[in-house]
Coordinates of N, CA and C in Angstrom, one line a residue:
Chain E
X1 N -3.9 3.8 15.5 CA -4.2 5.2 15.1 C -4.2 5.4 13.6
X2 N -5.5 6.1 13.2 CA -5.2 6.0 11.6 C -4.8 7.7 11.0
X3 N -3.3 7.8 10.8 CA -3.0 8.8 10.4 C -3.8 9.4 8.7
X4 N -4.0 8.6 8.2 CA -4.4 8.5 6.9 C -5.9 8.6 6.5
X5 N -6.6 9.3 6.3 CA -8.0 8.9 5.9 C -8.7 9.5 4.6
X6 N -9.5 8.8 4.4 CA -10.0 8.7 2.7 C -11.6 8.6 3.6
X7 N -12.6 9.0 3.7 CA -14.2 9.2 4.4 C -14.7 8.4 3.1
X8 N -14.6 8.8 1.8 CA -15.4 8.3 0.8 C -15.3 6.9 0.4
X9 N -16.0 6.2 0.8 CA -15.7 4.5 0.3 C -15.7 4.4 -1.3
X10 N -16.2 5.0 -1.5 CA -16.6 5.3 -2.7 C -17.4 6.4 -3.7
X11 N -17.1 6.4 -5.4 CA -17.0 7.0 -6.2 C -18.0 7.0 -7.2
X12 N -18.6 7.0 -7.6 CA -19.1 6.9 -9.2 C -19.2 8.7 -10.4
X13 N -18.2 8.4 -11.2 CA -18.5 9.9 -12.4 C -18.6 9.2 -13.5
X14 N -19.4 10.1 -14.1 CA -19.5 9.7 -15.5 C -18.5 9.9 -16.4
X15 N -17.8 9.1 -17.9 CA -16.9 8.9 -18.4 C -16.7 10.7 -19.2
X16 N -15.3 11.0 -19.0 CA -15.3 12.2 -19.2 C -15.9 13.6 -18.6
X17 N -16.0 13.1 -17.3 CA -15.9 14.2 -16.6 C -14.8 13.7 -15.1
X18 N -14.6 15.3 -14.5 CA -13.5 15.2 -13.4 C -14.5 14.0 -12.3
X19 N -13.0 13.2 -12.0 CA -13.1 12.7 -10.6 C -12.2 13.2 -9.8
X20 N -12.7 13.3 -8.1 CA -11.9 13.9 -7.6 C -12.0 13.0 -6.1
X21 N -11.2 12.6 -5.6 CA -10.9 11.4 -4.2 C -10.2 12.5 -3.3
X22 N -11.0 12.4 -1.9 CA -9.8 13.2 -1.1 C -9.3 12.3 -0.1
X23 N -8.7 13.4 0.7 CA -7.4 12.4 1.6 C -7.4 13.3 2.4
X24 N -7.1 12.8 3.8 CA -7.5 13.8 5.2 C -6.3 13.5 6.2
X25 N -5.5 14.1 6.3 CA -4.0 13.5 7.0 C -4.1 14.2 8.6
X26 N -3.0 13.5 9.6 CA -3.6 14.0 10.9 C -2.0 14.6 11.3
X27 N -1.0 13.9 10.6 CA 0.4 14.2 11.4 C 1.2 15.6 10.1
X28 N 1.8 16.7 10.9 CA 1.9 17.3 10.0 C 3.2 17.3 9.3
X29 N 4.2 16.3 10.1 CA 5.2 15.6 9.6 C 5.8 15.2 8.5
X30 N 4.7 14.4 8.0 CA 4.8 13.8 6.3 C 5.5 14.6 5.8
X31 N 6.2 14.0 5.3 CA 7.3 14.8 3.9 C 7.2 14.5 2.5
X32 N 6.2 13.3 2.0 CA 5.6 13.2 0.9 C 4.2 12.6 1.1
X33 N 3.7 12.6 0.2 CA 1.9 12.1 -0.1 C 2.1 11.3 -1.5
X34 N 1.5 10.5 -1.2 CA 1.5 9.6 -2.5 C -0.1 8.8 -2.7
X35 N -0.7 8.7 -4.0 CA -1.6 7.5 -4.8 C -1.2 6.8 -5.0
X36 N -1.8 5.6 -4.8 CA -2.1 4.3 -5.8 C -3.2 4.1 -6.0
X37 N -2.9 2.9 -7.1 CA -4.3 2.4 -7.9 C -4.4 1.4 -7.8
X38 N -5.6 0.4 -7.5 CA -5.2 -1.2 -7.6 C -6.5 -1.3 -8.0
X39 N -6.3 -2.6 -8.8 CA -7.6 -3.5 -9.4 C -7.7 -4.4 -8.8
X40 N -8.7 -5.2 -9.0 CA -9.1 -6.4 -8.3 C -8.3 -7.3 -8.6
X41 N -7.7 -8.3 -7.4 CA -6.8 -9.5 -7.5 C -5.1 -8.7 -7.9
X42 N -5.2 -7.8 -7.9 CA -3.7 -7.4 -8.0 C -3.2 -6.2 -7.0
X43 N -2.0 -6.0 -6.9 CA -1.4 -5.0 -5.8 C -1.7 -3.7 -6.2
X44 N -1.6 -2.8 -5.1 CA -1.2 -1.6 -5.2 C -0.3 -1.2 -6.0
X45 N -0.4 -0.1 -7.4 CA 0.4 1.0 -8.0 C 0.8 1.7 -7.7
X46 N 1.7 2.3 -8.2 CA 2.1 4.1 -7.6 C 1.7 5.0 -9.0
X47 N 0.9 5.8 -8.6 CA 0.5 6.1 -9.8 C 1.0 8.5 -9.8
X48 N 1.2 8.4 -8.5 CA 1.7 9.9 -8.4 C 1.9 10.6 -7.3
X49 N 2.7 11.3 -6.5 CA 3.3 11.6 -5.5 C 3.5 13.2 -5.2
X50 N 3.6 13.9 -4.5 CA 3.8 15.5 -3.8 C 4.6 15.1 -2.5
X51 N 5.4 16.5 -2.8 CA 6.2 16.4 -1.4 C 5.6 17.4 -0.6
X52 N 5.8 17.4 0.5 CA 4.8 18.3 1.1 C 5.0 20.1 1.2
X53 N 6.5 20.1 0.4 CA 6.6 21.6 0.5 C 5.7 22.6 -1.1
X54 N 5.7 21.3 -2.0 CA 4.7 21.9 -3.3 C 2.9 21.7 -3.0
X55 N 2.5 22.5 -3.5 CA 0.9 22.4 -3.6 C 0.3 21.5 -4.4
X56 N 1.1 21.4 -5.8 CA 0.0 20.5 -7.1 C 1.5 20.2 -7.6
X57 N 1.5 18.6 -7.8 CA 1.7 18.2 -9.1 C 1.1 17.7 -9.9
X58 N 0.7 17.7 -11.2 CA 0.5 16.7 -12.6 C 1.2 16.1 -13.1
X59 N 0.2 15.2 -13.4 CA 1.2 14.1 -14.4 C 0.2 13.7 -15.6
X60 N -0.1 14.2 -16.8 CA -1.0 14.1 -17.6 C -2.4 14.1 -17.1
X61 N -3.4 13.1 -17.0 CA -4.6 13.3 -16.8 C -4.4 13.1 -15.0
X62 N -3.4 13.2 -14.0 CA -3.3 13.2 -12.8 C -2.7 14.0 -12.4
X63 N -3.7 15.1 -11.0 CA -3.3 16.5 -10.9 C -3.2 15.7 -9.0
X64 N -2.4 15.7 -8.2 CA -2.9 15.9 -6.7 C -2.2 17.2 -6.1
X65 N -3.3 17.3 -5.4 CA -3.4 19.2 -4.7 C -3.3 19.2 -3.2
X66 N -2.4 19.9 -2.8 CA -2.0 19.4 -1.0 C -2.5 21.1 -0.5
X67 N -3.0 20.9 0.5 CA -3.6 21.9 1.1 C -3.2 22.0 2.9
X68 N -1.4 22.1 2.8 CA -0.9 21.2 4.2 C -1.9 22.4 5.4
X69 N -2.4 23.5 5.2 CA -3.1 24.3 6.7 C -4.3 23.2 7.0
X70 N -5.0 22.7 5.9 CA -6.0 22.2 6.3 C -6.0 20.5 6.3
X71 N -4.2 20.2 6.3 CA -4.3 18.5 6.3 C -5.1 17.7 5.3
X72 N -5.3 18.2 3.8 CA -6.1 17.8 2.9 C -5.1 17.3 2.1
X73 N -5.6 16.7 1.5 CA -5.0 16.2 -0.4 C -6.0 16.0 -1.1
X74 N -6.3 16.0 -2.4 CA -6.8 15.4 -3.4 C -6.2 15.4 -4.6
X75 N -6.9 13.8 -5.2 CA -6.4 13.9 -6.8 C -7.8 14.0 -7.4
X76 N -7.2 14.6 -8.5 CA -8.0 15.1 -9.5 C -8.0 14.4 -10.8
X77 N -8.7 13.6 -11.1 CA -8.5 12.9 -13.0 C -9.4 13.5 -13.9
X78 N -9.1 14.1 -15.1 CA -9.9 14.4 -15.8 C -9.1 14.4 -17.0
X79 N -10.1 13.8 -18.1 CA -11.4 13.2 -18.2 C -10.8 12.0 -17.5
X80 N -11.9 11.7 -17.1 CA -12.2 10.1 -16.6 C -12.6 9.0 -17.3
X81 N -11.8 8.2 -17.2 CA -12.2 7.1 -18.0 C -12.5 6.2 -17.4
X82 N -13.1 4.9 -18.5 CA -13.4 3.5 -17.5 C -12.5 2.9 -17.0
X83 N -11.2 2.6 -17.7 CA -10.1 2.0 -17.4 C -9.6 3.0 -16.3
X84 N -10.0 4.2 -16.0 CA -9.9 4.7 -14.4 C -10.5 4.1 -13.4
X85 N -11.5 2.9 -13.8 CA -12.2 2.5 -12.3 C -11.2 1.6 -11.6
X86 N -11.4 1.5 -10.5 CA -10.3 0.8 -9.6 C -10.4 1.5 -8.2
X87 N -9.9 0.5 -7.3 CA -9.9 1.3 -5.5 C -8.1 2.4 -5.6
X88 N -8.5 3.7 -5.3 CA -7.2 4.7 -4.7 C -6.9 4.7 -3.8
X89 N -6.1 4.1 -3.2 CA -5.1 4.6 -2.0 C -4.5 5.8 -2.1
X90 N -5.0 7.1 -0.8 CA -3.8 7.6 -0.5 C -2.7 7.2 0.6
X91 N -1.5 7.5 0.6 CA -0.3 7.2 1.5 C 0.3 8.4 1.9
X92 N 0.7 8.3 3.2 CA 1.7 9.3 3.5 C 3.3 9.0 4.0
X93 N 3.9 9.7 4.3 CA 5.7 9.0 4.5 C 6.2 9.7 5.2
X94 N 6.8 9.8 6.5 CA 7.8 10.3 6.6 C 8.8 9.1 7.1
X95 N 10.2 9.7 7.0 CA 11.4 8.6 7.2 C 11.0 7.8 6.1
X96 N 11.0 6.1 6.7 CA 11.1 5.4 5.8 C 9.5 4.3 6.1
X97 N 9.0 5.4 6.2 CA 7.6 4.3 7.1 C 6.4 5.1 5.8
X98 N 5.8 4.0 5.7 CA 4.2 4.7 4.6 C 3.1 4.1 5.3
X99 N 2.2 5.3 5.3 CA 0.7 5.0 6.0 C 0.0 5.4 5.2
X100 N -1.1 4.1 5.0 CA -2.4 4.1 3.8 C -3.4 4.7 3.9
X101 N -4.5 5.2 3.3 CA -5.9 5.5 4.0 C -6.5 3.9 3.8
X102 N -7.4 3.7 3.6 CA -8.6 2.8 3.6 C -9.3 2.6 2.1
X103 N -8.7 3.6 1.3 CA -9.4 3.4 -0.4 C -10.6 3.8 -0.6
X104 N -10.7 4.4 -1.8 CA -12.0 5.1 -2.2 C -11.8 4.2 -3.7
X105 N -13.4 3.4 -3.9 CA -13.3 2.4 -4.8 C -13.8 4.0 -5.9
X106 N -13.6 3.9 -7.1 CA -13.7 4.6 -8.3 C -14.7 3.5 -9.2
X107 N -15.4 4.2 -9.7 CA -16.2 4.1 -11.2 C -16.4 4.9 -11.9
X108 N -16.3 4.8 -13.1 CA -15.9 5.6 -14.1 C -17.5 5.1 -15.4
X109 N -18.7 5.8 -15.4 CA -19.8 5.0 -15.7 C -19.4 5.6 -17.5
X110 N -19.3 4.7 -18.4 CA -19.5 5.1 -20.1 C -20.6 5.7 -20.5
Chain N
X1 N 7.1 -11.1 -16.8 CA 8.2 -11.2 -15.7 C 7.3 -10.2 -15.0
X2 N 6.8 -11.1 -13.5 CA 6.8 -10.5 -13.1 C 7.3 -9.7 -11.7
X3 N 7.0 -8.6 -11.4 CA 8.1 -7.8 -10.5 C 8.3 -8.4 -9.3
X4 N 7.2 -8.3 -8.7 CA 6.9 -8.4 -7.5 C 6.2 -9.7 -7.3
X5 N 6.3 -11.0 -7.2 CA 5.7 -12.3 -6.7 C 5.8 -12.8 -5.7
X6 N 4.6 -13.2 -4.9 CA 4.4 -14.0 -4.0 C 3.5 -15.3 -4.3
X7 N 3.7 -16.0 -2.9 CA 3.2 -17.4 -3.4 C 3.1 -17.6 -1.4
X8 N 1.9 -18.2 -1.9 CA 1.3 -18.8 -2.6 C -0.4 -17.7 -3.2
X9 N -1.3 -17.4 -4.1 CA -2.1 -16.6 -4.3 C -3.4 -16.7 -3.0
X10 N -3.6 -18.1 -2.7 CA -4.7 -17.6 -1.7 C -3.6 -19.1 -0.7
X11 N -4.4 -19.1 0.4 CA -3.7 -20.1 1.6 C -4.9 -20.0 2.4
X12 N -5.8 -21.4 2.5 CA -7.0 -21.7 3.6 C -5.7 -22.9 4.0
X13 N -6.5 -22.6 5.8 CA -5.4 -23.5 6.9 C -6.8 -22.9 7.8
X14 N -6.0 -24.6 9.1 CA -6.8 -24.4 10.4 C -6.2 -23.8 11.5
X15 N -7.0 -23.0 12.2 CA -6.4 -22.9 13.5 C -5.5 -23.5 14.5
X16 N -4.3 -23.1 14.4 CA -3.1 -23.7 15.1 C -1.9 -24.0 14.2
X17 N -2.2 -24.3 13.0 CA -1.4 -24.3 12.0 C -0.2 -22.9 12.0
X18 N 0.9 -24.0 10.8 CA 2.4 -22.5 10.8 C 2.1 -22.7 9.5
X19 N 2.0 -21.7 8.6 CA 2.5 -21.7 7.3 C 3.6 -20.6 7.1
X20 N 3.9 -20.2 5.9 CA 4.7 -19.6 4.9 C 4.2 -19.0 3.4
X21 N 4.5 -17.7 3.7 CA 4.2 -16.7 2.7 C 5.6 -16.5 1.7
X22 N 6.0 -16.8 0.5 CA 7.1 -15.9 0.0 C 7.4 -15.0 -0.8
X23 N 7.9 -14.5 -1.3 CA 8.1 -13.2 -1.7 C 9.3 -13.1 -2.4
X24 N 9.5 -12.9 -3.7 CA 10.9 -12.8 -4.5 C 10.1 -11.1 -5.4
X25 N 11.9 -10.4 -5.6 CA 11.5 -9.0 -6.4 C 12.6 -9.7 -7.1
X26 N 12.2 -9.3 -8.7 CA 13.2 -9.2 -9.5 C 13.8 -7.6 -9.8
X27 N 13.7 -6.6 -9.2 CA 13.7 -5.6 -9.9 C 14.9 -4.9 -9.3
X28 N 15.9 -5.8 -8.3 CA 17.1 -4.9 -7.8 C 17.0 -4.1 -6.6
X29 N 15.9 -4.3 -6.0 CA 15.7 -3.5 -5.3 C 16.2 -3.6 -3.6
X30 N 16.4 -3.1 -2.9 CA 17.3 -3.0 -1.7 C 16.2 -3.6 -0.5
X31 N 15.3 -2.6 -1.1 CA 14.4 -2.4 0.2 C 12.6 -3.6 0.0
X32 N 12.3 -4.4 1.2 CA 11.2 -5.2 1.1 C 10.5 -5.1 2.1
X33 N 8.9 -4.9 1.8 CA 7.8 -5.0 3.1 C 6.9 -6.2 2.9
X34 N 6.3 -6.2 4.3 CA 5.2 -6.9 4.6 C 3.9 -6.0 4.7
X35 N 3.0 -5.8 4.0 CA 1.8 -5.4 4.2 C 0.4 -6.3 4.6
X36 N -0.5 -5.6 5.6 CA -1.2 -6.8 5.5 C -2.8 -5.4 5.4
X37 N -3.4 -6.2 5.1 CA -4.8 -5.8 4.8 C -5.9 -6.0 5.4
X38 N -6.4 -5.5 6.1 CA -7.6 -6.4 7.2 C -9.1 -6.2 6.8
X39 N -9.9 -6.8 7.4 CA -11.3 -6.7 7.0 C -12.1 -5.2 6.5
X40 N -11.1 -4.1 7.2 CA -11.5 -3.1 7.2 C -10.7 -1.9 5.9
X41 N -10.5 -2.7 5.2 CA -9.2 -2.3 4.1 C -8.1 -1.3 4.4
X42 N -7.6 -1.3 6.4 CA -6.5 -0.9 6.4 C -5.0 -1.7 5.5
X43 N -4.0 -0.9 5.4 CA -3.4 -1.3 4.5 C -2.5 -0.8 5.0
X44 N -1.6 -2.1 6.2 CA -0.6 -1.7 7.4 C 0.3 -2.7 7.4
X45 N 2.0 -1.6 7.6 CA 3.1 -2.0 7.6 C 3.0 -2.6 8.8
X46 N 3.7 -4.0 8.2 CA 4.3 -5.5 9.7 C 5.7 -5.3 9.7
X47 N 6.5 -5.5 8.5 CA 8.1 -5.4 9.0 C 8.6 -4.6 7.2
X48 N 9.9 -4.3 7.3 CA 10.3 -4.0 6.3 C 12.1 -4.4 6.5
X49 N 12.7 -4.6 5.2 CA 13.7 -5.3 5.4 C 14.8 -4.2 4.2
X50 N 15.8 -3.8 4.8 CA 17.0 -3.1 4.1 C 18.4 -3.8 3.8
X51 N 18.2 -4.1 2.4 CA 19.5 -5.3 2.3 C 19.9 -6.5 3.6
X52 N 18.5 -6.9 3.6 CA 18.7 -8.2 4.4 C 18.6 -7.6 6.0
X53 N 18.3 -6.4 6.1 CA 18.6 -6.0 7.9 C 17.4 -5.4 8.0
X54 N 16.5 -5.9 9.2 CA 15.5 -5.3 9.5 C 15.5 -3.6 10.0
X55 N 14.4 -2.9 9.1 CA 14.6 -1.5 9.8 C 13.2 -1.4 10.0
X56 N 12.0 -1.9 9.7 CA 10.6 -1.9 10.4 C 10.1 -2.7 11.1
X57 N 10.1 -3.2 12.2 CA 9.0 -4.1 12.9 C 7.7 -3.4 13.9
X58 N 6.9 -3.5 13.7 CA 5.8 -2.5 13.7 C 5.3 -3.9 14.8
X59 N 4.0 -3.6 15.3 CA 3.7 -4.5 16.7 C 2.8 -5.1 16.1
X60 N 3.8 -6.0 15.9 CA 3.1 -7.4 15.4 C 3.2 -8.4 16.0
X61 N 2.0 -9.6 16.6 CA 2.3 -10.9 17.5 C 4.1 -11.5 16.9
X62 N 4.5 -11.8 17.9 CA 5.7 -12.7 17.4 C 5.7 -14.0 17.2
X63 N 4.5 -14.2 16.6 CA 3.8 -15.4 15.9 C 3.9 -14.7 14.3
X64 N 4.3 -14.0 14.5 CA 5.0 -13.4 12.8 C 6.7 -13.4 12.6
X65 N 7.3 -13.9 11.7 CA 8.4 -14.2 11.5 C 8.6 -14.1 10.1
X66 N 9.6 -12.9 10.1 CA 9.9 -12.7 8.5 C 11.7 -12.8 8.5
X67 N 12.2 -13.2 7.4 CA 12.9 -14.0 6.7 C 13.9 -13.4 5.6
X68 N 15.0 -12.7 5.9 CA 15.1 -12.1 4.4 C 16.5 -12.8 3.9
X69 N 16.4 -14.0 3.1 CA 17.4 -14.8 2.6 C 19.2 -14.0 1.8
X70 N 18.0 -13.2 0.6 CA 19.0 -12.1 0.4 C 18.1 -11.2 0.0
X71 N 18.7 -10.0 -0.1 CA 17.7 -8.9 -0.5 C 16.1 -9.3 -1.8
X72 N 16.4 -10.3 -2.7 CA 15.9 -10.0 -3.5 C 14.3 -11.2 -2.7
X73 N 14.7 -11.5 -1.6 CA 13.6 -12.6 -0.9 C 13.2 -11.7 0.3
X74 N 12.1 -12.0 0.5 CA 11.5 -11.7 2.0 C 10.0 -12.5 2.3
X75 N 10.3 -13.6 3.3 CA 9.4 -14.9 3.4 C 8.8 -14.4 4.6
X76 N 6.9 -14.7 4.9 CA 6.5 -14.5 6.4 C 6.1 -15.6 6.9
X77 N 6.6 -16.2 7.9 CA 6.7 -17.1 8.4 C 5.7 -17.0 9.7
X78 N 3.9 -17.5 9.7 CA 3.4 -17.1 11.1 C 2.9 -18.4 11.9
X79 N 3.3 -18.9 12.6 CA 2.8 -19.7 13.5 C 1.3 -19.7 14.6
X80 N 1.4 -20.7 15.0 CA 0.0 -21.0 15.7 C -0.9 -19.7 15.5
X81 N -1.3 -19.7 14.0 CA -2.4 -19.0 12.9 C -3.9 -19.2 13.7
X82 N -4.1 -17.7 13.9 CA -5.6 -17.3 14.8 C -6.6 -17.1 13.6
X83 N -8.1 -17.3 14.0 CA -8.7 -16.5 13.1 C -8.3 -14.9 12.4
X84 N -8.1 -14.0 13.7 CA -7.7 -12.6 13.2 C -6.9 -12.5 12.4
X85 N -6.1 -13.6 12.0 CA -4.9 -13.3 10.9 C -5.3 -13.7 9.6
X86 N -6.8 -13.7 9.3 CA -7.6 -13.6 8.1 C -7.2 -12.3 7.8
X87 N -6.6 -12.0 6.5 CA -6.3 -10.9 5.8 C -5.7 -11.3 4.4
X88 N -5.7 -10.4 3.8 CA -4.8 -10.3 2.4 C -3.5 -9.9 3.0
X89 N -2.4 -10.3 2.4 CA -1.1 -10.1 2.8 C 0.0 -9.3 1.5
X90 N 0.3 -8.3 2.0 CA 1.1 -8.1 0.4 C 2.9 -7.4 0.3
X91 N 3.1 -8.2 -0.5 CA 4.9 -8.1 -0.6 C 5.0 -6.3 -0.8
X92 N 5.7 -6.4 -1.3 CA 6.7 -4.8 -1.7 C 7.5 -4.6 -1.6
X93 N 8.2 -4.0 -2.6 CA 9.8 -3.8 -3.2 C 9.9 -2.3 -3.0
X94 N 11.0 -1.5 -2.6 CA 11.3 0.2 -3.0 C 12.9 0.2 -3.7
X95 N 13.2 0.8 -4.2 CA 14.6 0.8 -4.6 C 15.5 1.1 -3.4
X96 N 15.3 1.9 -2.6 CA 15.7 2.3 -1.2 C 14.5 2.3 0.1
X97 N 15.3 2.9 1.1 CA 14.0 3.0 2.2 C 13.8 4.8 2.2
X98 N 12.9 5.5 1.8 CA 13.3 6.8 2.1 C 11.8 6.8 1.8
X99 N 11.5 8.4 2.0 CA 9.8 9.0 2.1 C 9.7 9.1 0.7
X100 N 10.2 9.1 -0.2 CA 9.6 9.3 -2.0 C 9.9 8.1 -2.7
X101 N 10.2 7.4 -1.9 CA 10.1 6.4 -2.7 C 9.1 5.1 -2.8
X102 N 9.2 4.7 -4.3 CA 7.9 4.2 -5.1 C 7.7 2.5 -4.7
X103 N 6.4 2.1 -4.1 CA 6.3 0.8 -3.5 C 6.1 0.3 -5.0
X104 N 6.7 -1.1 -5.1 CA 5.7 -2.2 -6.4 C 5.5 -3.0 -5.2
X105 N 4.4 -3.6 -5.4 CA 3.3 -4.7 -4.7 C 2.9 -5.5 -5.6
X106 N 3.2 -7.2 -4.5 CA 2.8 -8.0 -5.4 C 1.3 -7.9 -5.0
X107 N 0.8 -9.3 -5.8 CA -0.8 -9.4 -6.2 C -1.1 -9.7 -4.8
X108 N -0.4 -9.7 -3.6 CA -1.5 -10.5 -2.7 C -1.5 -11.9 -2.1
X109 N -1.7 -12.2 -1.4 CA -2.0 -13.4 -0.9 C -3.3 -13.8 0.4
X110 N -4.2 -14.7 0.0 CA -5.2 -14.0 0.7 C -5.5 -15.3 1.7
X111 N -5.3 -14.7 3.1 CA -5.0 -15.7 3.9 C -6.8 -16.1 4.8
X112 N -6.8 -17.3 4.8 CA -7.7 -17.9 5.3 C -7.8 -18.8 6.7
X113 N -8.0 -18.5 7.6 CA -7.6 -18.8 9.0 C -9.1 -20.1 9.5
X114 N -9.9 -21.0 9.5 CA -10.6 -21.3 9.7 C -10.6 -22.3 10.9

């Protein structure tokens, strides 16, 4: 059962403008939401996290927005850069258990 | 230095074969998973280990066998290896086990079943 889902395999924006990756959750349980970022040949990052009682946090050019009525999340990067391309994982948690989506690959075109 | 290492980076073997995956964190950390990655780029918990005591075993063949020496190790040990256990495989460290807390992942290991 896939609690986690990401629909978009993929991304392409142009450098300096918003990207925006969503995330589609099924259980309404979760008690946090978390990204990561991974490049090719290397692991998963954690790159920023919400608990499920706030709506948005930021963290410099990374904004994610939880919309728990409608089981949504998205992050938002802006500006986007190239060194933004890479596949995003979202994750969800409750207890001590984390469930992935499937990744939305990012390109970030100069 | 890095955080999270596994070994070996890729592993081609034949059907029927047992190998070994391992896994060392330098970073202190309490808590260690097994991830594995399938064709379909799920990215799904196998076991997870809390100062050496298992608190995840998720339904995995028990042709999987993980290992935790002391906290800072966690080895997967899988026997008579099927094709389907073609995947990338990946470590992870948390400082604890709890829902906010932050995975490091190593690079991977990319398993080849032939």
């Amino acid at each position: 059962d896939q609690q986690v889902k990401q629909n978009s395999p993929s991304l392409s924006v142009q450098e300096g403008r918003i990207s925006i990756l969503n995330c589609d959750y099924t259980n309404s349980m979760f008690d946090y939401f978390l990204w990561y970022k991974k490049y090719p040949a290397e692991g998963p990052t954690f790159l920023i996290s919400i608990s499920s009682i706030k709506d948005k946090n930021e963290d410099g050019r990374f904004t994610v927005f939880l919309n728990k009525s409608a089981k949504h999340l998205s992050l938002h990067i802006v500006p986007s850069q190239p060194g933004d391309s890479a596949v995003y994982f979202c994750a969800a948690s409750k207890g001590n258990q984390f469930y992935f989506g499937t990744g939305t690959s990012l390109t970030v075109i100069p | 230095d890095t955080a999270v290492s596994q070994t070996p980076k890729y592993l081609v073997t034949q059907m029927g074969n047992d190998k070994s995956i391992k896994c060392e964190q330098n970073l202190g950390h309490d808590t260690m998973y097994w991830y594995k990655q399938d064709s379909k780029k799920f990215l799904k918990i196998m076991f997870s280990y809390n100062n050496k005591e298992l608190i995840i075993n998720e339904t995995v063949p028990n042709r999987f066998s993980p290992k935790s020496p002391d906290k800072a190790h966690l080895n997967l040990h899988i026997n008579s290896l099927e094709l389907g256990d073609s995947a990338v495989y990946f470590c992870a460290s948390s400082q604890n086990a709890g829902p906010n807390e932050k995975l490091f992942f190593g690079s991977g290991t990319q398993l080849s079943v032939l």
